[in-house]
Amino acid sequence: MSECSNQSRIEAYHDGELPPEIAREVQLHLIDCAPCRDELRALQSMSQFVRSFSPAEMSSVAIDRLHQQVDSLTAVDTLRFAKRLSSLAACLLVAAGVWFASTGQKSEASPAPWERAAVTLQLDSATASAQTGDADTGQWMLASLNGSRESNQGD
Ligand SMILES: [Zn+2]
């Protein structure tokens, strides 16, 4: 995997965390560097998705959309997505916590299996079989990540 040394800056650039002069350098660099442009595009589409997502719509529709998002990524993107997923999971946990609190449902006492899976990228199989509905969400996350990585390398 050949990575441009500037790629570490792209996330900070995307998040608006760079001082203006560095941001300009990155902007100029983006003109000539396709990997960095891809990186930025991937970050943008992920952020767009996260912004459009609310935990109240953790429905099959939302899951399908996330599925499509993951399926559309390349193997390299998938690894990035997995890294990015931890920040996505943090957003989800905060939002889900607010949502659970406001609807009076269980929250921090015992995180749902999909929440744990999202944070750790590992699925506790004992809990998974106990609460199949929630666990499905975690399972497809893992399946998508593993599946698209394998299918991309197999070709
Ligand atoms: Zn670059």
Coordinates of N, CA and C and ligand atoms in Angstrom, one line a residue:
M1 N 0.8 -1.2 0.0 CA 0.0 0.0 0.0 C 0.9 1.2 0.0
S2 N 0.8 2.0 -1.1 CA 1.7 3.2 -1.2 C 0.8 4.4 -0.7
E3 N 1.2 5.0 0.3 CA 0.5 6.2 0.8 C 1.3 7.4 0.7
C4 N 0.7 8.5 0.3 CA 1.4 9.8 0.2 C 1.6 10.2 1.7
S5 N 2.7 10.8 1.9 CA 3.0 11.3 3.3 C 2.1 12.4 3.7
N6 N 1.5 13.0 2.7 CA 0.5 14.1 3.1 C -0.8 13.6 3.5
Q7 N -1.1 12.3 3.3 CA -2.4 11.8 3.6 C -2.8 12.0 5.1
S8 N -1.8 12.0 6.0 CA -2.1 12.2 7.4 C -2.7 13.6 7.6
R9 N -2.3 14.6 6.7 CA -2.8 15.9 6.9 C -4.3 16.1 6.3
I10 N -4.6 15.1 5.5 CA -5.9 15.3 4.8 C -7.1 15.3 5.8
E11 N -7.0 14.5 6.7 CA -8.1 14.4 7.7 C -8.2 15.7 8.4
A12 N -7.0 16.3 8.9 CA -7.0 17.5 9.6 C -7.5 18.7 8.7
Y13 N -7.1 18.6 7.4 CA -7.6 19.6 6.4 C -9.1 19.5 6.3
H14 N -9.6 18.3 6.1 CA -11.0 18.1 6.0 C -11.8 18.6 7.2
D15 N -11.2 18.4 8.4 CA -11.9 18.8 9.6 C -11.7 20.3 9.9
G16 N -10.9 21.0 9.0 CA -10.7 22.4 9.2 C -9.8 22.7 10.4
E17 N -8.9 21.8 10.7 CA -8.0 21.9 11.9 C -6.7 22.5 11.6
L18 N -6.4 22.7 10.3 CA -5.1 23.2 9.9 C -5.0 24.7 9.9
P19 N -3.9 25.3 10.3 CA -3.7 26.8 10.1 C -3.8 27.1 8.6
P20 N -4.3 28.3 8.3 CA -4.6 28.7 6.9 C -3.4 28.4 6.0
E21 N -2.2 28.7 6.4 CA -1.1 28.6 5.4 C -0.8 27.1 5.1
I22 N -1.0 26.2 6.1 CA -0.8 24.8 5.9 C -2.0 24.3 5.0
A23 N -3.2 24.8 5.3 CA -4.3 24.4 4.5 C -4.1 24.7 3.1
R24 N -3.5 25.9 2.8 CA -3.2 26.3 1.4 C -2.2 25.3 0.8
E25 N -1.2 24.9 1.5 CA -0.2 23.9 1.0 C -1.0 22.6 0.6
V26 N -1.8 22.2 1.5 CA -2.6 20.9 1.3 C -3.4 21.1 0.0
Q27 N -4.1 22.3 -0.1 CA -4.9 22.6 -1.2 C -4.1 22.4 -2.5
L28 N -2.9 23.0 -2.5 CA -2.1 23.0 -3.7 C -1.6 21.5 -4.0
H29 N -1.3 20.8 -2.9 CA -0.9 19.4 -3.1 C -2.0 18.6 -3.7
L30 N -3.2 18.9 -3.3 CA -4.4 18.1 -3.8 C -4.5 18.2 -5.3
I31 N -4.1 19.3 -5.9 CA -4.2 19.4 -7.3 C -3.4 18.3 -8.0
D32 N -2.2 17.9 -7.5 CA -1.3 17.0 -8.1 C -1.4 15.6 -7.6
C33 N -2.1 15.4 -6.5 CA -2.0 14.1 -5.8 C -3.4 13.4 -5.8
A34 N -3.5 12.4 -6.6 CA -4.8 11.7 -6.7 C -5.1 10.9 -5.4
P35 N -4.1 10.2 -4.8 CA -4.5 9.5 -3.6 C -5.0 10.4 -2.5
C36 N -4.5 11.6 -2.4 CA -5.0 12.6 -1.4 C -6.4 13.1 -1.8
R37 N -6.6 13.3 -3.1 CA -8.0 13.7 -3.5 C -9.0 12.6 -3.1
D38 N -8.6 11.3 -3.4 CA -9.5 10.2 -3.1 C -9.7 10.2 -1.6
E39 N -8.7 10.4 -0.8 CA -8.8 10.4 0.6 C -9.8 11.5 1.1
L40 N -9.6 12.7 0.5 CA -10.5 13.8 0.9 C -12.0 13.5 0.5
R41 N -12.1 12.9 -0.7 CA -13.5 12.6 -1.2 C -14.1 11.5 -0.3
A42 N -13.3 10.5 0.1 CA -13.9 9.5 1.0 C -14.3 10.1 2.4
L43 N -13.5 11.0 2.9 CA -13.8 11.7 4.1 C -15.1 12.5 4.0
Q44 N -15.2 13.2 2.8 CA -16.3 14.1 2.6 C -17.6 13.2 2.5
S45 N -17.5 12.1 1.8 CA -18.8 11.4 1.7 C -19.1 10.7 3.0
M46 N -18.1 10.3 3.8 CA -18.4 9.8 5.1 C -19.1 10.8 6.0
S47 N -18.5 12.0 6.0 CA -19.0 13.1 6.9 C -20.4 13.4 6.5
Q48 N -20.6 13.5 5.2 CA -22.0 13.8 4.7 C -23.0 12.8 5.2
F49 N -22.5 11.5 5.1 CA -23.4 10.4 5.6 C -23.7 10.6 7.1
V50 N -22.6 10.8 7.8 CA -22.8 10.9 9.3 C -23.7 12.0 9.6
R51 N -23.6 13.2 8.9 CA -24.4 14.3 9.2 C -25.9 14.0 8.9
S52 N -26.1 13.2 7.8 CA -27.5 12.9 7.4 C -28.1 11.8 8.2
F53 N -27.3 11.3 9.1 CA -27.8 10.1 9.9 C -28.3 10.5 11.3
S54 N -29.4 10.0 11.6 CA -29.8 10.2 13.0 C -30.2 8.8 13.6
P55 N -29.9 8.6 14.8 CA -30.1 7.2 15.4 C -31.5 6.8 15.4
A56 N -32.4 7.8 15.4 CA -33.9 7.5 15.4 C -34.3 6.8 14.2
E57 N -33.5 7.0 13.1 CA -33.8 6.2 11.9 C -32.8 5.0 11.7
M58 N -32.5 4.4 12.8 CA -31.7 3.1 12.8 C -32.7 2.0 12.3
S59 N -33.2 2.3 11.1 CA -34.1 1.4 10.5 C -33.5 0.6 9.4
S60 N -34.2 -0.3 8.8 CA -33.6 -1.1 7.7 C -33.2 -0.2 6.6
V61 N -33.9 0.9 6.4 CA -33.5 1.9 5.3 C -32.1 2.5 5.6
A62 N -31.9 2.9 6.9 CA -30.6 3.5 7.3 C -29.5 2.5 7.1
I63 N -29.8 1.2 7.5 CA -28.8 0.2 7.5 C -28.5 -0.1 6.0
D64 N -29.5 -0.1 5.2 CA -29.2 -0.3 3.7 C -28.3 0.7 3.2
R65 N -28.6 2.0 3.6 CA -27.7 3.1 3.1 C -26.3 2.9 3.5
L66 N -26.1 2.6 4.8 CA -24.8 2.4 5.3 C -24.1 1.2 4.6
H67 N -24.9 0.2 4.3 CA -24.4 -1.0 3.6 C -23.9 -0.5 2.2
Q68 N -24.7 0.3 1.5 CA -24.3 0.7 0.2 C -23.0 1.5 0.3
Q69 N -22.9 2.4 1.3 CA -21.8 3.2 1.5 C -20.5 2.3 1.7
V70 N -20.6 1.3 2.5 CA -19.5 0.4 2.7 C -19.2 -0.4 1.5
D71 N -20.2 -0.9 0.8 CA -20.0 -1.7 -0.4 C -19.3 -0.9 -1.5
S72 N -19.5 0.4 -1.5 CA -19.0 1.2 -2.6 C -17.5 1.6 -2.4
L73 N -17.0 1.2 -1.2 CA -15.6 1.6 -1.0 C -14.6 0.5 -1.5
T74 N -13.5 0.9 -1.9 CA -12.4 0.0 -2.3 C -11.8 -0.6 -1.0
A75 N -10.9 -1.6 -1.2 CA -10.3 -2.2 -0.1 C -9.5 -1.2 0.8
V76 N -8.8 -0.3 0.2 CA -8.0 0.7 0.9 C -9.0 1.6 1.7
D77 N -10.0 2.0 0.9 CA -11.0 2.8 1.6 C -11.7 2.1 2.8
T78 N -11.9 0.8 2.6 CA -12.5 0.1 3.7 C -11.7 0.1 5.0
L79 N -10.3 0.0 4.8 CA -9.5 0.1 6.0 C -9.6 1.5 6.6
R80 N -9.6 2.5 5.7 CA -9.8 3.9 6.2 C -11.1 4.0 6.9
F81 N -12.1 3.4 6.3 CA -13.5 3.5 6.8 C -13.5 2.9 8.2
A82 N -12.8 1.8 8.3 CA -12.8 1.1 9.6 C -12.2 2.0 10.7
K83 N -11.1 2.7 10.3 CA -10.5 3.7 11.2 C -11.5 4.8 11.5
R84 N -12.1 5.3 10.5 CA -13.0 6.4 10.6 C -14.3 6.0 11.4
L85 N -14.6 4.7 11.3 CA -15.7 4.1 12.0 C -15.7 4.4 13.5
S86 N -14.5 4.4 14.0 CA -14.4 4.7 15.5 C -15.0 6.1 15.8
S87 N -14.7 7.1 14.9 CA -15.3 8.4 15.2 C -16.8 8.4 14.9
L88 N -17.2 7.6 13.9 CA -18.6 7.5 13.6 C -19.3 6.9 14.8
A89 N -18.7 5.8 15.3 CA -19.2 5.1 16.5 C -19.4 6.1 17.7
A90 N -18.4 6.9 17.8 CA -18.4 7.9 18.9 C -19.6 8.8 18.8
C91 N -19.8 9.3 17.5 CA -21.0 10.1 17.2 C -22.3 9.4 17.5
L92 N -22.3 8.1 17.1 CA -23.5 7.3 17.3 C -23.8 7.1 18.7
L93 N -22.8 6.9 19.5 CA -22.9 6.6 20.9 C -23.5 7.8 21.6
V94 N -22.9 9.0 21.3 CA -23.4 10.2 21.9 C -24.9 10.4 21.5
A95 N -25.1 10.3 20.2 CA -26.5 10.6 19.7 C -27.4 9.5 20.3
A96 N -27.0 8.3 20.3 CA -27.8 7.2 20.8 C -28.1 7.4 22.3
G97 N -27.1 7.9 23.0 CA -27.3 8.1 24.5 C -28.3 9.1 24.7
V98 N -28.3 10.2 23.9 CA -29.3 11.3 24.0 C -30.6 10.7 23.7
W99 N -30.6 9.9 22.6 CA -31.9 9.4 22.1 C -32.5 8.4 23.2
F100 N -31.7 7.5 23.7 CA -32.2 6.6 24.7 C -32.7 7.3 25.9
A101 N -31.9 8.3 26.3 CA -32.3 9.0 27.5 C -33.7 9.7 27.3
S102 N -33.8 10.3 26.1 CA -35.1 11.1 25.8 C -36.2 10.1 25.6
T103 N -36.0 8.9 25.2 CA -37.1 8.0 25.0 C -37.3 7.0 26.2
G104 N -36.4 7.2 27.2 CA -36.5 6.4 28.4 C -36.1 5.0 28.3
Q105 N -35.4 4.7 27.2 CA -34.9 3.3 27.0 C -33.6 3.1 27.7
K106 N -33.2 1.8 27.8 CA -31.9 1.5 28.5 C -30.8 2.2 27.7
S107 N -29.7 2.6 28.4 CA -28.6 3.2 27.7 C -27.3 2.7 28.3
E108 N -26.6 3.5 29.1 CA -25.2 3.2 29.5 C -25.1 1.9 30.3
A109 N -26.1 1.5 31.0 CA -26.0 0.3 31.9 C -25.4 -0.8 31.2
S110 N -25.9 -1.2 30.0 CA -25.3 -2.2 29.2 C -25.4 -1.8 27.7
P111 N -24.3 -1.5 27.1 CA -24.4 -1.1 25.7 C -24.9 -2.2 24.8
A112 N -25.7 -1.8 23.9 CA -26.2 -2.9 22.9 C -25.0 -3.5 22.2
P113 N -25.2 -4.7 21.8 CA -24.1 -5.4 21.1 C -23.6 -4.7 19.9
W114 N -24.5 -4.0 19.1 CA -24.1 -3.3 17.9 C -23.2 -2.1 18.3
E115 N -23.5 -1.5 19.5 CA -22.7 -0.4 19.9 C -21.3 -0.9 20.3
R116 N -21.2 -2.0 21.0 CA -19.9 -2.5 21.3 C -19.2 -2.9 20.1
A117 N -19.9 -3.5 19.1 CA -19.2 -4.0 17.9 C -18.7 -2.8 17.1
A118 N -19.5 -1.7 17.1 CA -19.0 -0.5 16.4 C -17.8 0.1 17.0
V119 N -17.7 0.0 18.3 CA -16.6 0.6 19.0 C -15.3 -0.2 18.9
T120 N -15.5 -1.5 19.1 CA -14.4 -2.4 19.2 C -14.1 -3.1 17.9
L121 N -15.0 -3.1 17.0 CA -14.9 -3.8 15.7 C -14.8 -5.3 16.0
Q122 N -15.4 -5.7 17.2 CA -15.4 -7.1 17.5 C -16.8 -7.4 18.1
L123 N -17.3 -8.6 17.8 CA -18.6 -9.0 18.2 C -18.5 -10.1 19.3
D124 N -19.1 -9.8 20.4 CA -19.2 -10.7 21.5 C -20.3 -11.8 21.1
S125 N -19.9 -13.0 20.7 CA -20.8 -13.9 20.2 C -21.9 -14.4 21.2
A126 N -21.5 -14.4 22.5 CA -22.5 -14.8 23.5 C -23.7 -13.8 23.5
T127 N -23.3 -12.5 23.6 CA -24.4 -11.5 23.6 C -25.1 -11.5 22.3
A128 N -24.3 -11.7 21.2 CA -24.8 -11.6 19.9 C -26.0 -12.6 19.7
S129 N -25.8 -13.8 20.2 CA -26.9 -14.8 20.0 C -28.1 -14.5 20.9
A130 N -27.8 -13.8 22.0 CA -28.8 -13.5 23.0 C -29.8 -12.4 22.4
Q131 N -29.2 -11.4 21.7 CA -30.0 -10.3 21.2 C -29.8 -10.2 19.7
T132 N -30.5 -11.1 19.0 CA -30.2 -11.2 17.6 C -30.4 -10.0 16.8
G133 N -31.5 -9.3 17.1 CA -31.8 -8.1 16.4 C -30.7 -7.0 16.4
D134 N -30.3 -6.7 17.5 CA -29.2 -5.7 17.6 C -27.9 -6.2 17.1
A135 N -27.7 -7.5 17.3 CA -26.4 -8.1 16.9 C -26.3 -8.1 15.4
D136 N -27.4 -8.3 14.7 CA -27.3 -8.3 13.3 C -26.6 -7.0 12.8
T137 N -26.9 -5.9 13.4 CA -26.3 -4.6 13.0 C -24.8 -4.7 13.1
G138 N -24.3 -5.2 14.2 CA -22.9 -5.4 14.4 C -22.3 -6.4 13.4
Q139 N -23.0 -7.4 13.2 CA -22.5 -8.5 12.3 C -22.4 -8.0 10.9
W140 N -23.3 -7.3 10.4 CA -23.2 -6.8 9.0 C -22.1 -5.8 8.9
M141 N -21.9 -5.0 9.9 CA -20.7 -4.1 9.9 C -19.4 -4.9 9.7
L142 N -19.3 -5.9 10.5 CA -18.0 -6.7 10.4 C -18.0 -7.5 9.0
A143 N -19.2 -8.0 8.7 CA -19.2 -8.8 7.4 C -18.9 -7.9 6.2
S144 N -19.4 -6.7 6.2 CA -19.1 -5.8 5.1 C -17.7 -5.4 5.1
L145 N -17.1 -5.1 6.2 CA -15.7 -4.8 6.3 C -14.8 -5.9 5.8
N146 N -15.1 -7.1 6.3 CA -14.3 -8.3 5.9 C -14.6 -8.7 4.5
G147 N -15.9 -8.7 4.2 CA -16.3 -9.2 2.9 C -15.7 -8.3 1.7
S148 N -15.8 -7.0 1.8 CA -15.4 -6.2 0.7 C -13.9 -6.2 0.6
R149 N -13.2 -6.4 1.8 CA -11.7 -6.5 1.7 C -11.3 -7.8 0.9
E150 N -12.0 -8.9 1.3 CA -11.6 -10.1 0.6 C -12.0 -10.1 -0.8
S151 N -13.2 -9.7 -1.2 CA -13.6 -9.7 -2.5 C -12.7 -8.8 -3.4
N152 N -12.3 -7.7 -2.8 CA -11.4 -6.8 -3.6 C -10.0 -7.4 -3.9
Q153 N -9.5 -8.1 -2.8 CA -8.2 -8.7 -3.0 C -8.3 -10.0 -3.9
G154 N -9.5 -10.7 -3.9 CA -9.6 -11.9 -4.7 C -9.6 -11.6 -6.2
D155 N -10.0 -10.5 -6.6 CA -10.2 -10.2 -8.0 C -8.8 -10.1 -8.8
Ligands
ZN1 ZN -0.7 13.3 -1.5

